[in-house]
Every structure is written in C-alpha cells, then in structure tokens.
Coordinates of C-alpha atoms in Angstrom, one line a residue:
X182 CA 9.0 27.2 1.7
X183 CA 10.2 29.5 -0.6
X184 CA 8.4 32.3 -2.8
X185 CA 7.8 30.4 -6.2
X186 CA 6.2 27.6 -4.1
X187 CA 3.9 30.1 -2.5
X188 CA 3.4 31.7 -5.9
X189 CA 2.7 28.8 -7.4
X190 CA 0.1 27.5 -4.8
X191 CA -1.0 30.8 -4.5
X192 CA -5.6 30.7 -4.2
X193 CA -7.1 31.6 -7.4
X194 CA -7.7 35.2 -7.8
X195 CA -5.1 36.6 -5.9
X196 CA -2.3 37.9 -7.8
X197 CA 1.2 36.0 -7.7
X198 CA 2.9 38.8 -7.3
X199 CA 3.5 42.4 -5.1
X200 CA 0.7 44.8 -4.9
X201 CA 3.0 47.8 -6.7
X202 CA 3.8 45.6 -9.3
X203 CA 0.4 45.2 -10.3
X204 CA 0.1 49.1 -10.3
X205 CA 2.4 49.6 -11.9
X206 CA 1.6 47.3 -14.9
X207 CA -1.6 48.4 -15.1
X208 CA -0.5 52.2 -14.8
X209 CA 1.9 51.6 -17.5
X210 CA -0.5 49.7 -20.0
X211 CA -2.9 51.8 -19.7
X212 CA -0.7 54.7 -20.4
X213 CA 0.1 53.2 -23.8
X214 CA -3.0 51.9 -24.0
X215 CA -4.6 55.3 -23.7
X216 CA -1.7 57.1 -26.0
X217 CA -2.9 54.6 -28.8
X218 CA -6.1 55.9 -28.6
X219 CA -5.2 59.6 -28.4
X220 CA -3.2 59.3 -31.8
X221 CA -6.0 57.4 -33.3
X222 CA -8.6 59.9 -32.6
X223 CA -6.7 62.5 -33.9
X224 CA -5.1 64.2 -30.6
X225 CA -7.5 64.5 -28.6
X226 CA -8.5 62.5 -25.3
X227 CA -12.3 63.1 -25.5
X228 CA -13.3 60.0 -27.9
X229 CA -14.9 56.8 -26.5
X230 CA -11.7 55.1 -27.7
X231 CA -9.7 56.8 -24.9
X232 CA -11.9 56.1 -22.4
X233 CA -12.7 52.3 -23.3
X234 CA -9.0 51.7 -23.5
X235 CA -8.3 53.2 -19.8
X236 CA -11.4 50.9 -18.5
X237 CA -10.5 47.6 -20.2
X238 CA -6.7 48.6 -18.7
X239 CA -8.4 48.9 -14.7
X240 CA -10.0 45.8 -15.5
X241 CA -6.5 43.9 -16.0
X242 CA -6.0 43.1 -12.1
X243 CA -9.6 41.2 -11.9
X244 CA -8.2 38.7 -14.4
X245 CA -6.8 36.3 -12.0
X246 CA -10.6 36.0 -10.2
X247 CA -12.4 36.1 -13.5
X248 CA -9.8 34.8 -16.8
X249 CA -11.9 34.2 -19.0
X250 CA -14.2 37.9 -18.7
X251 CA -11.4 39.7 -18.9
X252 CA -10.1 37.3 -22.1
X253 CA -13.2 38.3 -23.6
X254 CA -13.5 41.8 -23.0
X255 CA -9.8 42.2 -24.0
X256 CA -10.3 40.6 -26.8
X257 CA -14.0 42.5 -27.7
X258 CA -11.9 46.1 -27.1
X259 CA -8.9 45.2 -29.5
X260 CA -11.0 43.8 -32.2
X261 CA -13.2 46.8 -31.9
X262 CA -11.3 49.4 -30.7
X263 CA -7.5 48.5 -32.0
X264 CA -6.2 48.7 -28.5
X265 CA -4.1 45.8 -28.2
X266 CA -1.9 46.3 -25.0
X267 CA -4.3 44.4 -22.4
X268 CA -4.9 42.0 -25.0
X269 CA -1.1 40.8 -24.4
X270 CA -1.0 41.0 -20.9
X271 CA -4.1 38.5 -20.6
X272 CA -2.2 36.7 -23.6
X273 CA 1.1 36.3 -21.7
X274 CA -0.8 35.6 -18.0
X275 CA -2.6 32.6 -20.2
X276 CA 0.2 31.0 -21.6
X277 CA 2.1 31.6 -17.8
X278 CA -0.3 29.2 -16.7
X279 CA -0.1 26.5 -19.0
X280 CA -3.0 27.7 -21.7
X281 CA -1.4 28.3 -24.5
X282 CA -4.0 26.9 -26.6
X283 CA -6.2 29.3 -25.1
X284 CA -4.2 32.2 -25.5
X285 CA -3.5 31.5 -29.0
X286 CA -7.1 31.0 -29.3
X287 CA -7.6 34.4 -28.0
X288 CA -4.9 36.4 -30.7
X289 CA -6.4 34.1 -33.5
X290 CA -10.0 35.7 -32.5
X291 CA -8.8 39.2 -31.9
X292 CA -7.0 39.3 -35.0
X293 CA -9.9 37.5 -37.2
X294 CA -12.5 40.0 -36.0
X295 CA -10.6 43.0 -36.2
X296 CA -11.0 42.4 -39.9
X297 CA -14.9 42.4 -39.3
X298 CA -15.5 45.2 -37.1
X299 CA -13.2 47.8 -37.4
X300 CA -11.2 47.8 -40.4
X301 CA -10.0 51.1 -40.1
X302 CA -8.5 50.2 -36.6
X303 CA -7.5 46.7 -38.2
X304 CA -4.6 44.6 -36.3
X305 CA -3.7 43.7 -39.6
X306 CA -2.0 46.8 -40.2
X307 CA 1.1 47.1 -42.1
X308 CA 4.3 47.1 -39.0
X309 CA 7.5 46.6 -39.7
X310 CA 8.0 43.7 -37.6
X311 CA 4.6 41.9 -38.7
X312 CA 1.3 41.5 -37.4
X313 CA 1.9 38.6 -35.7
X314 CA 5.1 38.5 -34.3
X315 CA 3.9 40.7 -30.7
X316 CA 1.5 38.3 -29.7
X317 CA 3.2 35.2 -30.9
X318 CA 6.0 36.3 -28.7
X319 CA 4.2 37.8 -26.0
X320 CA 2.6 34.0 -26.0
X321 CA 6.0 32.2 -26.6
X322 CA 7.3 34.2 -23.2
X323 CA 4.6 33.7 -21.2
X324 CA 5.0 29.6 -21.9
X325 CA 8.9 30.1 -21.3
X326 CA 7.9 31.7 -17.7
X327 CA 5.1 29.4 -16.6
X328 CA 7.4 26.8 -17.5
X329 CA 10.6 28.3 -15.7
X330 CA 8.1 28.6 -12.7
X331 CA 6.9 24.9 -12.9
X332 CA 10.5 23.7 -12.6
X333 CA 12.2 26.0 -9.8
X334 CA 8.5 24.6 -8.0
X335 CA 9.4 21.1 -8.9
X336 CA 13.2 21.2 -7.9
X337 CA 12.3 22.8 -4.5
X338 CA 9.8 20.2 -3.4
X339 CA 12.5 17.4 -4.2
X340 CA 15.0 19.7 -2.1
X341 CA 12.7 19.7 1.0
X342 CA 12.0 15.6 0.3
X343 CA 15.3 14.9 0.1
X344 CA 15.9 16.8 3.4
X345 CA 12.6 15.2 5.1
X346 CA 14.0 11.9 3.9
X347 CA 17.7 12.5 5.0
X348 CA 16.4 13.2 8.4
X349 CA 14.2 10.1 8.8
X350 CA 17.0 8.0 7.9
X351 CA 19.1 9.8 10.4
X352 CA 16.4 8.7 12.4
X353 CA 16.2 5.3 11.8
X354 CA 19.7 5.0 12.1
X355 CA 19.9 6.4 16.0
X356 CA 16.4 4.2 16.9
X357 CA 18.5 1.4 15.6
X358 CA 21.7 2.2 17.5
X359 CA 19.5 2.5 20.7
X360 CA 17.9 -0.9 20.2
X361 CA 20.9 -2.6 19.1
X362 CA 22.2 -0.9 22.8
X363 CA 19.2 -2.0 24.5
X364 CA 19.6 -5.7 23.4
X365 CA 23.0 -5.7 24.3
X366 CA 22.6 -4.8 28.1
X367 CA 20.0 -7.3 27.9
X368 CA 22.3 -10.2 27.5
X369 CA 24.7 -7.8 29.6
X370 CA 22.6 -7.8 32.6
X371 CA 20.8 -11.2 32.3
X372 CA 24.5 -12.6 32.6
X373 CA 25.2 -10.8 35.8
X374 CA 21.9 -11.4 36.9
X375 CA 21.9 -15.2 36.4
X376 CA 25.0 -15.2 38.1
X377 CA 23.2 -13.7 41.0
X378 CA 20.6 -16.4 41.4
X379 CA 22.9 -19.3 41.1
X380 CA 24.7 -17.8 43.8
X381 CA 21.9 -17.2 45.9
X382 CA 20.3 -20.9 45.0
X383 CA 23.8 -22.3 46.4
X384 CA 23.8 -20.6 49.6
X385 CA 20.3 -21.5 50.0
X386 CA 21.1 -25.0 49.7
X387 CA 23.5 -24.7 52.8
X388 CA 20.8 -23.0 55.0
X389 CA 21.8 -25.5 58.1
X390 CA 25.0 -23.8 58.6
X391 CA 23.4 -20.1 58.6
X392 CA 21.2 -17.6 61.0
X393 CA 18.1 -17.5 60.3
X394 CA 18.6 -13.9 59.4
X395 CA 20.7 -14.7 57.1
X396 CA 18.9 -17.4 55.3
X397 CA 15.7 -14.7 54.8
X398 CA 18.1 -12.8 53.2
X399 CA 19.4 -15.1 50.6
X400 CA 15.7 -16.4 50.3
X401 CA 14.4 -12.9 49.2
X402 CA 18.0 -12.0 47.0
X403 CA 17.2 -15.9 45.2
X404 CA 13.6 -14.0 44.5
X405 CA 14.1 -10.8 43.8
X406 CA 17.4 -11.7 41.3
X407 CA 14.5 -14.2 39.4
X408 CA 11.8 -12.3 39.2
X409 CA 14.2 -8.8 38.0
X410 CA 15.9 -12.0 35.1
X411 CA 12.5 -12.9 34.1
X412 CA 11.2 -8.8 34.3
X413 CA 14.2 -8.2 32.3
X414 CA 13.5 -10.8 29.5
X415 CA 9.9 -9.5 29.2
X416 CA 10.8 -6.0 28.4
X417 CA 14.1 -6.4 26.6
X418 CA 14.0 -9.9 24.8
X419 CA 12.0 -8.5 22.0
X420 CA 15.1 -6.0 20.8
X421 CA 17.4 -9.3 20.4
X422 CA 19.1 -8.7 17.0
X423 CA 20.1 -12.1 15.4
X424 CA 22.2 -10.7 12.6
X425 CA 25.5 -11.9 12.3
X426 CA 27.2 -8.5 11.9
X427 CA 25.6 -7.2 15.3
X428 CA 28.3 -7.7 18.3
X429 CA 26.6 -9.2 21.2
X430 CA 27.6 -9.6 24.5
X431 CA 30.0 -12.4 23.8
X432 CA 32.0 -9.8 21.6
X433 CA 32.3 -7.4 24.3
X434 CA 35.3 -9.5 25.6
X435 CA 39.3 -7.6 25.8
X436 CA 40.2 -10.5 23.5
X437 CA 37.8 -9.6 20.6
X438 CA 39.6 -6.4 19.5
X439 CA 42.5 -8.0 18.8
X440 CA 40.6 -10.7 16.8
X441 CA 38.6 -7.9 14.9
X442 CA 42.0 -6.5 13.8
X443 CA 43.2 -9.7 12.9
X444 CA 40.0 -10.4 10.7
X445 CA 40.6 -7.5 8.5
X446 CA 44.3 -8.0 8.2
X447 CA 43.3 -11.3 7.0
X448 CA 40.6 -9.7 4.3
X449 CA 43.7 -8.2 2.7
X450 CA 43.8 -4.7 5.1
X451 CA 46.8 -3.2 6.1
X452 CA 46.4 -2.0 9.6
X453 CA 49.1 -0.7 12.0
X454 CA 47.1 -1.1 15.7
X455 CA 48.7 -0.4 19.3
X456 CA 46.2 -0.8 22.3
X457 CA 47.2 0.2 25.8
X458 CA 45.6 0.5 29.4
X459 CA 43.8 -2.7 30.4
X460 CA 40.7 -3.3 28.8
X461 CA 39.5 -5.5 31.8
X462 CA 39.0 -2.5 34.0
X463 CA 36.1 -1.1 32.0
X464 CA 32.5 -2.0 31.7
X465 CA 31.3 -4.2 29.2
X466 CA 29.3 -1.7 27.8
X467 CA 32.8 0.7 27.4
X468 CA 34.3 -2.2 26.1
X469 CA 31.4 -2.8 23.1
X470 CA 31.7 1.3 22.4
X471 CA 35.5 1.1 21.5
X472 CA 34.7 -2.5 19.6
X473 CA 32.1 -0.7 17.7
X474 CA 34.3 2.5 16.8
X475 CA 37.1 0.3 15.4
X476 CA 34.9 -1.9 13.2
X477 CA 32.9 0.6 11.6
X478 CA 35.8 2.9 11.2
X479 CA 37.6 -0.6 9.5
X480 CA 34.7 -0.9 7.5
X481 CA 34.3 2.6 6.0
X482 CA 38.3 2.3 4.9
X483 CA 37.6 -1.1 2.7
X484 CA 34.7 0.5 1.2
X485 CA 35.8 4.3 0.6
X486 CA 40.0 3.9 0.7
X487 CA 40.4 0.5 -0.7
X488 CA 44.0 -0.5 0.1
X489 CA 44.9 2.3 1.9
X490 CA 47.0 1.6 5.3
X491 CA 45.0 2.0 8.3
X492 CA 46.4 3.2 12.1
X493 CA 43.8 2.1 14.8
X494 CA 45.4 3.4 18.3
X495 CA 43.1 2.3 21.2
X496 CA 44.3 3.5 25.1
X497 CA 41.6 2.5 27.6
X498 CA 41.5 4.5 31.0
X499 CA 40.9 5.8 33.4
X500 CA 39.9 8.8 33.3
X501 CA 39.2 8.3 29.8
X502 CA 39.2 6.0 27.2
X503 CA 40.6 7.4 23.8
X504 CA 40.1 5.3 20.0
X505 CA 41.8 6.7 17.1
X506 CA 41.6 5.7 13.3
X507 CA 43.1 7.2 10.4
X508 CA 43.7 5.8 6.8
X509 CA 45.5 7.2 4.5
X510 CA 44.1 8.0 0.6
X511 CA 43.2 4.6 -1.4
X512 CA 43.0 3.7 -4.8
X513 CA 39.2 4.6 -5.6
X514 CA 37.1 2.4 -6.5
X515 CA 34.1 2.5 -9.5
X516 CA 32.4 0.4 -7.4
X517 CA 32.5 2.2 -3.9
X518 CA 29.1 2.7 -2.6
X519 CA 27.8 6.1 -1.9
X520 CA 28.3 7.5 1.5
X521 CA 25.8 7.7 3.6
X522 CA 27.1 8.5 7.0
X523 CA 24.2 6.9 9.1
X524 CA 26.9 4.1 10.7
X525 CA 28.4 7.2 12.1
X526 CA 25.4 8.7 13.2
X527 CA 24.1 5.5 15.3
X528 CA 27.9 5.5 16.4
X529 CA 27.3 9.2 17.5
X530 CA 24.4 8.2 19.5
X531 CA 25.9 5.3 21.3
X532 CA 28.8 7.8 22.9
X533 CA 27.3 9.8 23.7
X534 CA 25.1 7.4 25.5
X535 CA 28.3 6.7 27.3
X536 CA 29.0 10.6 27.9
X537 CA 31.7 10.5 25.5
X538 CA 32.7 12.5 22.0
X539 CA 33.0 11.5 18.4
X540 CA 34.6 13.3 15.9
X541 CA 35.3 12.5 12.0
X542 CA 35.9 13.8 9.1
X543 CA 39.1 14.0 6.6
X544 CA 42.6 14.1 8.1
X545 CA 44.7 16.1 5.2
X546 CA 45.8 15.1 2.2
X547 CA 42.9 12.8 1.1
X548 CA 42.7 10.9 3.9
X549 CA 39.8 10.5 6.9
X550 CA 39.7 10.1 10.5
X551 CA 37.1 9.1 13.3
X552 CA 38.4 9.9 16.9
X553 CA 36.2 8.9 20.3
X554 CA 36.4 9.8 23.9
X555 CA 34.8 7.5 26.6
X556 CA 34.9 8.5 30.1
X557 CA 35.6 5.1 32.0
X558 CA 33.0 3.8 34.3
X559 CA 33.5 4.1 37.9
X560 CA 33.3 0.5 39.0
X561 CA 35.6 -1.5 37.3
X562 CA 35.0 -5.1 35.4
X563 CA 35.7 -8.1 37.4
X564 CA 35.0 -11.0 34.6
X565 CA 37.4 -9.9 32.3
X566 CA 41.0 -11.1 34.0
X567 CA 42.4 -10.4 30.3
X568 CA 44.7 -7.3 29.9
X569 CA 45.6 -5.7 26.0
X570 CA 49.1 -4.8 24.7
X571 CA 50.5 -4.1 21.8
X572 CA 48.4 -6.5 19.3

C-alpha cells in the first residue's frame, strides 16, 4: 500500500500529511498573517488585530477534527479583521476534499460580510490582480489536488487488483494442472491395476495345480488389487476431465507424438521434428509430460507466430529426457489473442512434479522458445514395445 492510499484513507482528524509540514504552514501563515496585521495597525504588534490573527493561525491544524469551526472562525476573523491567509488555507483544504461548493460558499460569505463589518479592513480593496482572483485560485488548486489525489488512489487499487487477480489465475491454472495430473494416473494406475486382478483371477482359477501357500497368496493379491481399483476410483474418479483437448491415458502412447506433429502439419503448420531415444523405456507419466510440452508449445506458435516454421526436437533418456521448441517470427496477426501465460504455468507445475525444468521465453530475433528437462524414471515401461525415430 502506498502513501496516497494511506493518505487518502487516512481517520478523520488526523492530518494527511508530516508533522513539520503542518508547522511549518502554520508558522508561515501566521507570519504573514500577523505582518498584515502589523501594517494595518500602523506598526505596531500591540492591537487585538495582531493577536486575533496569530490565534485564528494556531487554530489551522484542528481543522481536519473540526472543518466546519475552523471554516467559521476563519471566515468571522477575515470579514472582521481583514486577515485573509487562514481563510485560504481552509479554502484550499475544502476544495482538496471534494467541497468546493462549500468553499466557495465560504469566500462568497467572507467577502460579502467584510462589506458589513469592517469596511475599512474591506476584502474588496483595490489589488492589482483583483479581489477575487486569490481565493478563486486558491479554490481552483485545491480541486486540481484533491482530484490528482482521487486518481493516483484510484489507479493504485486497480494495480494491486490486477496483481491479486493475476495471481489467482496463476492459481487456478496450477490447481488445474494438478487435477488434470491426478485424473491421469487415475486411468494410469486403474489400467495396471486391472491388469493385476485379471491376472490374479486366472491363477486362481488353476488353484488344483498349486500349494496351498501359494493359492493364499494369489487369493489375498486377487483382494487387495480389487479393493486398492475400487479405493482408487473412489478418491480419484471425481477429477476425470471429459474435454476433448485433455490427453488421457490413451494419449500417453510413443505413437501419439508423432500423430500430434502430423495433426498440426495438417492444420497448415510447418514443423521440422526429430525424436530420438526410445520412448517405450519411460513411464507413462514421462511420456504425457513431453506430449504436453510439444502441444502447448505447437499451440502458442499458431496463435502468436502464425505461419512461422517450427523445430520441435524431442530425445528421451536416460538420464534425462530433453524437448525443445523454437519458431521463428510469424506474420502477426490482428486477431491473436492476448497472452496470458497460464498454459505455461500449469506446464511449469507438471515438471516439476516430474523433478524436471522448464524454461521459455524469446530465442533472438523475434522468435520464442520453451525447453524441458525430465529426469527418466527408474523402472522402465513394459507396455509400450513401440520405439521413435526420426518422424
């Protein structure tokens, strides 16, 4: 929170502003204030104008708890009295806050009762610039000021919304990632773990030909296999996307990356792929990570580098796995949406699920880049017999 929005919500009464700033206003108006009185008594500093003018100047800093007594007795003193420096102070604090009417209210009845009261100390004088161009300007600043105030106010609250709105959506975008992830080693593990139980429910079926050891054994692994399936639906079937854009465990196969770069050479995309290492020794998981890089880095080139060539280079491991995507400056586009960058961030959240890095940002020359290192997983696929090449 910054000063003007402290100032600005500031409690009534207290002044907006430093303590020696205050002093030194009222130190300086009622210098002038009391010098105006001195040369209208005729040089001399013992005349009841002298001292009403210093006490109506000490009474400036209780303006902010009571306005409208000090309005009044500023206004009393200079239609009485001539002394018009606190007059304009209260004038100028008025119109700050938005009371111009007031304010103008205030010169109006200043300058209408001097007439009455004290003609002799009348702020009708003759003055070279006017009688009423001081406090119409005084007034016309303090409106200027309030106003300036009111908008630096306003702009720094949309500021800190825009931040607070920002990081939400940041947010949103990495709780997404993590259920899209979540529903994913759903179907993931209720594969492997139906699998499991069909195997177990076959050797169970041949229990003649086994120890009875053994055929406790594949009893209690036909159990505990159906009861962790059904433990997994409970907890994880609710985070099932059904979108058609989410890749599901059917698209974490080696033969969908080439099909993914085939798809967008067929929407009109140039793209220049190599892919090396085999993509059956990985996890399906690994697999999905590498899928996801490629297709949201694909997507970001039609939408912000329309027609531009793209290079995708994919090498699986071990140790690691390593994607790479670059695309050169496009023609743009009038009709590119704005960036928002919250693909990348729910990208950013699945590596480094994985224990991996992501790194993006613009390659030279106009162009943009998204890089990703994924350290392979130990235990090597089985299910995938399929091995990548040059696509």
């Amino acid at each position: 929170m910054n000063a003007n929005t402290v100032n600005a919500n500031a409690p009534r009464g207290k002044p907006t502003w430093p303590w020696w700033a205050e002093v030194a206003l009222v130190g300086v108006v009622g210098v002038l204030s009391v010098q105006e009185a001195y040369i209208g008594a005729g040089g001399t500093l013992h005349s009841p104008t002298a001292a009403v003018a210093a006490a109506t100047s000490l009474t400036l800093p209780l303006r902010g708890r009571w306005p409208w007594a000090v309005a009044a007795c500023t206004v009393v003193v200079a239609a009485t009295f001539g002394t018009v420096w606190p007059l304009l102070v209260v004038l100028f604090q008025l119109a700050q806050r938005g009371r111009g009417g007031v304010a103008a209210l205030c010169a109006a009845a200043a300058m209408g009762a001097s007439l009455i009261v004290q003609p002799a100390h009348s702020l009708w004088a003759t003055r070279n610039y006017g009688p009423l161009l001081l406090p119409a300007a005084v007034i016309v600043l303090g409106l200027w000021t309030g106003s300036r105030r009111r908008l630096v106010v306003s702009l720094g609250e949309q500021v800190r919304h825009l931040r607070i709105e920002r990081e939400l959506r940041a947010e949103q975008a990495r709780l997404g990632e993590r259920a899209r992830i979540a529903a994913e080693m759903h179907d993931v593990l209720a594969h492997r773990l139906t699998v499991l139980a069909l195997h177990a429910g076959a050797l169970q079926r041949r229990t003649g030909d086994l120890p009875e050891p053994v055929v406790e054994r594949v009893g209690l692994l036909r159990q505990t296999s159906t009861e962790a399936l059904a433990d997994l639906r409970d907890v994880l079937g609710a985070l099932r996307m059904t979108t058609a854009e989410e890749v599901r465990a059917r698209g974490a196969r080696a033969e969908d990356l080439p099909a993914l770069l085939g798809e967008a050479r067929g929407a009109g995309q140039r793209v220049e792929a190599t892919v090396e290492g085999d993509a059956g020794a990985v996890s399906t998981s690994h697999r999905l990570a590498v899928h996801r890089v490629v297709q949201e880095a694909l997507t970001n080139a039609r939408k912000h580098a329309p027609g531009a060539p793209v290079e995708v280079a994919v090498v699986y491991g071990p140790p690691n796995s390593t994607v790479s995507v670059r695309n050169r400056p496009g023609t743009p586009s009038e009709s590119a949406p704005v960036a928002s960058g919250f693909g990348l961030v729910g990208l950013t959240e699945r590596i480094t699920s994985l224990g991996g890095t992501l790194e993006f940002g613009p390659s030279g020359a106009g162009g943009w880049r998204v890089t990703a290192q994924i350290p392979t997983t130990p235990a090597p696929s089985q299910g995938d017999p399929a091995r990548a090449g040059v696509v």
